[in-house]
mmCIF file of C-alpha atoms in Angstrom:
data_model
loop_
_atom_site.group_PDB
_atom_site.id
_atom_site.type_symbol
_atom_site.label_atom_id
_atom_site.label_comp_id
_atom_site.label_asym_id
_atom_site.label_seq_id
_atom_site.Cartn_x
_atom_site.Cartn_y
_atom_site.Cartn_z
ATOM 1 C CA MET A 1 0.897 -5.416 -3.052
ATOM 2 C CA VAL A 2 0.176 -2.963 -5.808
ATOM 3 C CA LEU A 3 -3.480 -2.781 -4.847
ATOM 4 C CA LEU A 4 -2.603 -2.204 -1.240
ATOM 5 C CA ASN A 5 -0.196 0.562 -2.085
ATOM 6 C CA ILE A 6 -2.702 2.336 -4.331
ATOM 7 C CA CYS A 7 -5.605 2.157 -1.905
ATOM 8 C CA ILE A 8 -3.741 3.020 1.225
ATOM 9 C CA ALA A 9 -1.899 5.943 -0.361
ATOM 10 C CA ASN A 10 -5.138 7.728 -1.307
ATOM 11 C CA LEU A 11 -7.448 6.794 1.557
ATOM 12 C CA SER A 12 -7.522 7.387 5.284
ATOM 13 C CA TRP A 13 -8.509 5.158 8.151
ATOM 14 C CA VAL A 14 -11.881 5.910 9.839
ATOM 15 C CA GLN A 15 -10.007 5.347 13.165
ATOM 16 C CA PRO A 16 -6.456 6.630 12.493
ATOM 17 C CA PHE A 17 -3.573 4.725 13.977
ATOM 18 C CA ASP A 18 -1.912 6.677 16.809
ATOM 19 C CA SER A 19 1.659 7.378 15.602
ATOM 20 C CA GLU A 20 2.885 7.315 19.230
ATOM 21 C CA ARG A 21 2.020 3.611 19.372
ATOM 22 C CA THR A 22 4.164 2.797 16.303
ATOM 23 C CA GLN A 23 7.027 0.465 17.248
ATOM 24 C CA THR A 24 9.641 -1.465 15.333
ATOM 25 C CA GLY A 25 8.983 -5.168 14.925
ATOM 26 C CA ASN A 26 9.685 -8.187 12.789
ATOM 27 C CA PHE A 27 7.792 -8.621 9.520
ATOM 28 C CA SER A 28 8.281 -11.897 7.685
ATOM 29 C CA VAL A 29 8.722 -11.850 3.918
ATOM 30 C CA TYR A 30 9.192 -15.372 2.633
ATOM 31 C CA SER A 31 11.894 -16.773 4.866
ATOM 32 C CA ARG A 32 13.385 -13.385 5.773
ATOM 33 C CA LYS A 33 12.535 -11.262 8.792
ATOM 34 C CA LEU A 34 12.639 -7.491 8.278
ATOM 35 C CA ASN A 35 12.691 -4.965 11.099
ATOM 36 C CA VAL A 36 9.980 -2.390 10.169
ATOM 37 C CA ASN A 37 7.777 0.235 11.789
ATOM 38 C CA MET A 38 4.563 -1.496 12.923
ATOM 39 C CA MET A 39 1.362 0.429 13.455
ATOM 40 C CA ASN A 40 -0.605 -0.717 16.466
ATOM 41 C CA GLN A 41 -4.220 -0.244 17.415
ATOM 42 C CA ILE A 42 -6.865 -2.129 19.459
ATOM 43 C CA GLN A 43 -10.397 -1.652 18.024
ATOM 44 C CA LYS A 44 -13.402 -3.776 17.203
ATOM 45 C CA TYR A 45 -13.167 -4.898 13.554
ATOM 46 C CA SER A 46 -15.172 -7.251 11.390
ATOM 47 C CA MET A 47 -13.248 -10.512 10.892
ATOM 48 C CA VAL A 48 -13.830 -13.841 9.175
ATOM 49 C CA ASN A 49 -11.994 -16.704 10.845
ATOM 50 C CA GLU A 50 -11.281 -19.703 8.611
ATOM 51 C CA GLU A 51 -9.087 -22.770 8.972
ATOM 52 C CA TYR A 52 -6.184 -21.414 6.938
ATOM 53 C CA ALA A 53 -6.534 -17.655 7.357
ATOM 54 C CA ARG A 54 -8.393 -14.766 8.915
ATOM 55 C CA LEU A 55 -9.797 -11.832 6.905
ATOM 56 C CA LEU A 56 -9.683 -8.538 8.783
ATOM 57 C CA PHE A 57 -11.833 -5.654 7.561
ATOM 58 C CA ILE A 58 -10.632 -2.148 8.531
ATOM 59 C CA PRO A 59 -12.895 0.767 7.621
ATOM 60 C CA ILE A 60 -11.338 3.433 5.432
ATOM 61 C CA ASN A 61 -12.904 6.786 4.692
ATOM 62 C CA GLU A 62 -16.464 7.364 5.815
ATOM 63 C CA ASN A 63 -18.302 5.743 2.908
ATOM 64 C CA LYS A 64 -18.295 2.097 4.007
ATOM 65 C CA ARG A 65 -15.129 1.127 2.119
ATOM 66 C CA GLN A 66 -12.953 -1.458 3.816
ATOM 67 C CA ALA A 67 -9.310 -2.393 3.644
ATOM 68 C CA VAL A 68 -9.101 -6.202 3.683
ATOM 69 C CA ILE A 69 -6.040 -7.768 5.269
ATOM 70 C CA LEU A 70 -5.397 -11.479 4.900
ATOM 71 C CA LEU A 71 -3.839 -12.923 8.021
ATOM 72 C CA PRO A 72 -2.550 -16.512 7.636
ATOM 73 C CA GLN A 73 -3.186 -18.751 10.619
ATOM 74 C CA PRO A 74 0.073 -19.206 12.560
ATOM 75 C CA ARG A 75 0.412 -22.879 11.580
ATOM 76 C CA PHE A 76 0.034 -22.130 7.829
ATOM 77 C CA SER A 77 2.109 -20.222 5.328
ATOM 78 C CA LEU A 78 2.234 -19.591 1.604
ATOM 79 C CA ASP A 79 4.279 -22.791 1.285
ATOM 80 C CA ASP A 80 1.109 -24.722 2.312
ATOM 81 C CA SER A 81 -0.790 -23.413 -0.693
ATOM 82 C CA THR A 82 -1.267 -25.392 -3.898
ATOM 83 C CA MET A 83 -1.670 -24.321 -7.481
ATOM 84 C CA ASN A 84 -5.168 -24.918 -8.835
ATOM 85 C CA CYS A 85 -6.950 -24.194 -12.073
ATOM 86 C CA VAL A 86 -9.519 -21.590 -11.129
ATOM 87 C CA ASN A 87 -12.158 -19.957 -13.347
ATOM 88 C CA VAL A 88 -12.117 -16.381 -12.083
ATOM 89 C CA LYS A 89 -14.944 -14.017 -13.098
ATOM 90 C CA THR A 90 -14.781 -10.509 -11.794
ATOM 91 C CA PRO A 91 -16.032 -7.165 -12.997
ATOM 92 C CA LYS A 92 -13.477 -5.332 -15.133
ATOM 93 C CA PHE A 93 -11.786 -2.550 -13.251
ATOM 94 C CA THR A 94 -8.920 -0.139 -13.646
ATOM 95 C CA LEU A 95 -6.433 0.813 -10.958
ATOM 96 C CA SER A 96 -5.179 4.328 -11.010
ATOM 97 C CA SER A 97 -3.275 6.506 -8.639
ATOM 98 C CA GLN A 98 -1.991 10.066 -8.521
ATOM 99 C CA GLN A 99 1.023 10.812 -6.408
ATOM 100 C CA ASN A 100 2.592 14.165 -5.592
ATOM 101 C CA LEU A 101 6.279 13.367 -5.894
ATOM 102 C CA ILE A 102 7.588 16.880 -5.392
ATOM 103 C CA ASN A 103 8.529 16.347 -1.721
ATOM 104 C CA ALA A 104 10.165 12.975 -2.474
ATOM 105 C CA LEU A 105 12.153 14.380 -5.412
ATOM 106 C CA ASN A 106 13.158 17.435 -3.379
ATOM 107 C CA TYR A 107 14.388 15.099 -0.624
ATOM 108 C CA PHE A 108 16.757 13.464 -3.127
ATOM 109 C CA GLY A 109 17.987 16.822 -4.355
ATOM 110 C CA VAL A 110 15.905 17.073 -7.520
ATOM 111 C CA THR A 111 14.767 20.683 -7.106
ATOM 112 C CA HIS A 112 15.522 22.467 -10.402
ATOM 113 C CA LEU A 113 12.574 20.788 -12.112
ATOM 114 C CA PHE A 114 10.154 22.849 -10.108
ATOM 115 C CA GLU A 115 11.760 26.270 -10.574
ATOM 116 C CA SER A 116 9.486 28.552 -12.635
ATOM 117 C CA ASN A 117 12.344 29.721 -14.862
ATOM 118 C CA ASN A 118 13.433 26.139 -15.762
ATOM 119 C CA THR A 119 11.170 24.780 -18.467
ATOM 120 C CA ASP A 120 13.800 23.415 -20.855
ATOM 121 C CA PHE A 121 13.810 19.639 -20.787
ATOM 122 C CA ARG A 122 15.500 18.972 -24.135
ATOM 123 C CA ASP A 123 18.162 16.811 -22.461
ATOM 124 C CA ILE A 124 15.583 14.209 -21.462
ATOM 125 C CA ALA A 125 12.771 14.834 -23.961
ATOM 126 C CA GLY A 126 14.715 15.684 -27.159
ATOM 127 C CA PRO A 127 14.342 18.818 -29.307
ATOM 128 C CA GLY A 128 11.351 20.908 -28.316
ATOM 129 C CA GLY A 129 11.096 19.127 -24.954
ATOM 130 C CA PHE A 130 9.472 21.812 -22.857
ATOM 131 C CA ILE A 131 7.033 21.478 -19.992
#
């Protein structure tokens, strides 16, 4: 989930989802069903269809990057998986993300942090805590 959040937050779909087609629907998380906003789009996408799952590749940005979504086949779930000893070799990589939290913090009433005359943060940073 972390990887998905980082990638999707900083990238855009080549074919954006039409917000007017967004509808609420059930999303299963373990044995719970959550009512969430579901994006909806009919396009031609690359897909690998296997016995246990389908891999859907959705283009992001214009430089051939793809978001990969794992879709379990309806008759299988995470409960059908087994633990195995796997020798994983992958290139080393670092995940990083930058988020502008000003709007989110303002929404929750945290506004004084961004006032130009308020640079004293000693209460949270100790003596000399200025930004």
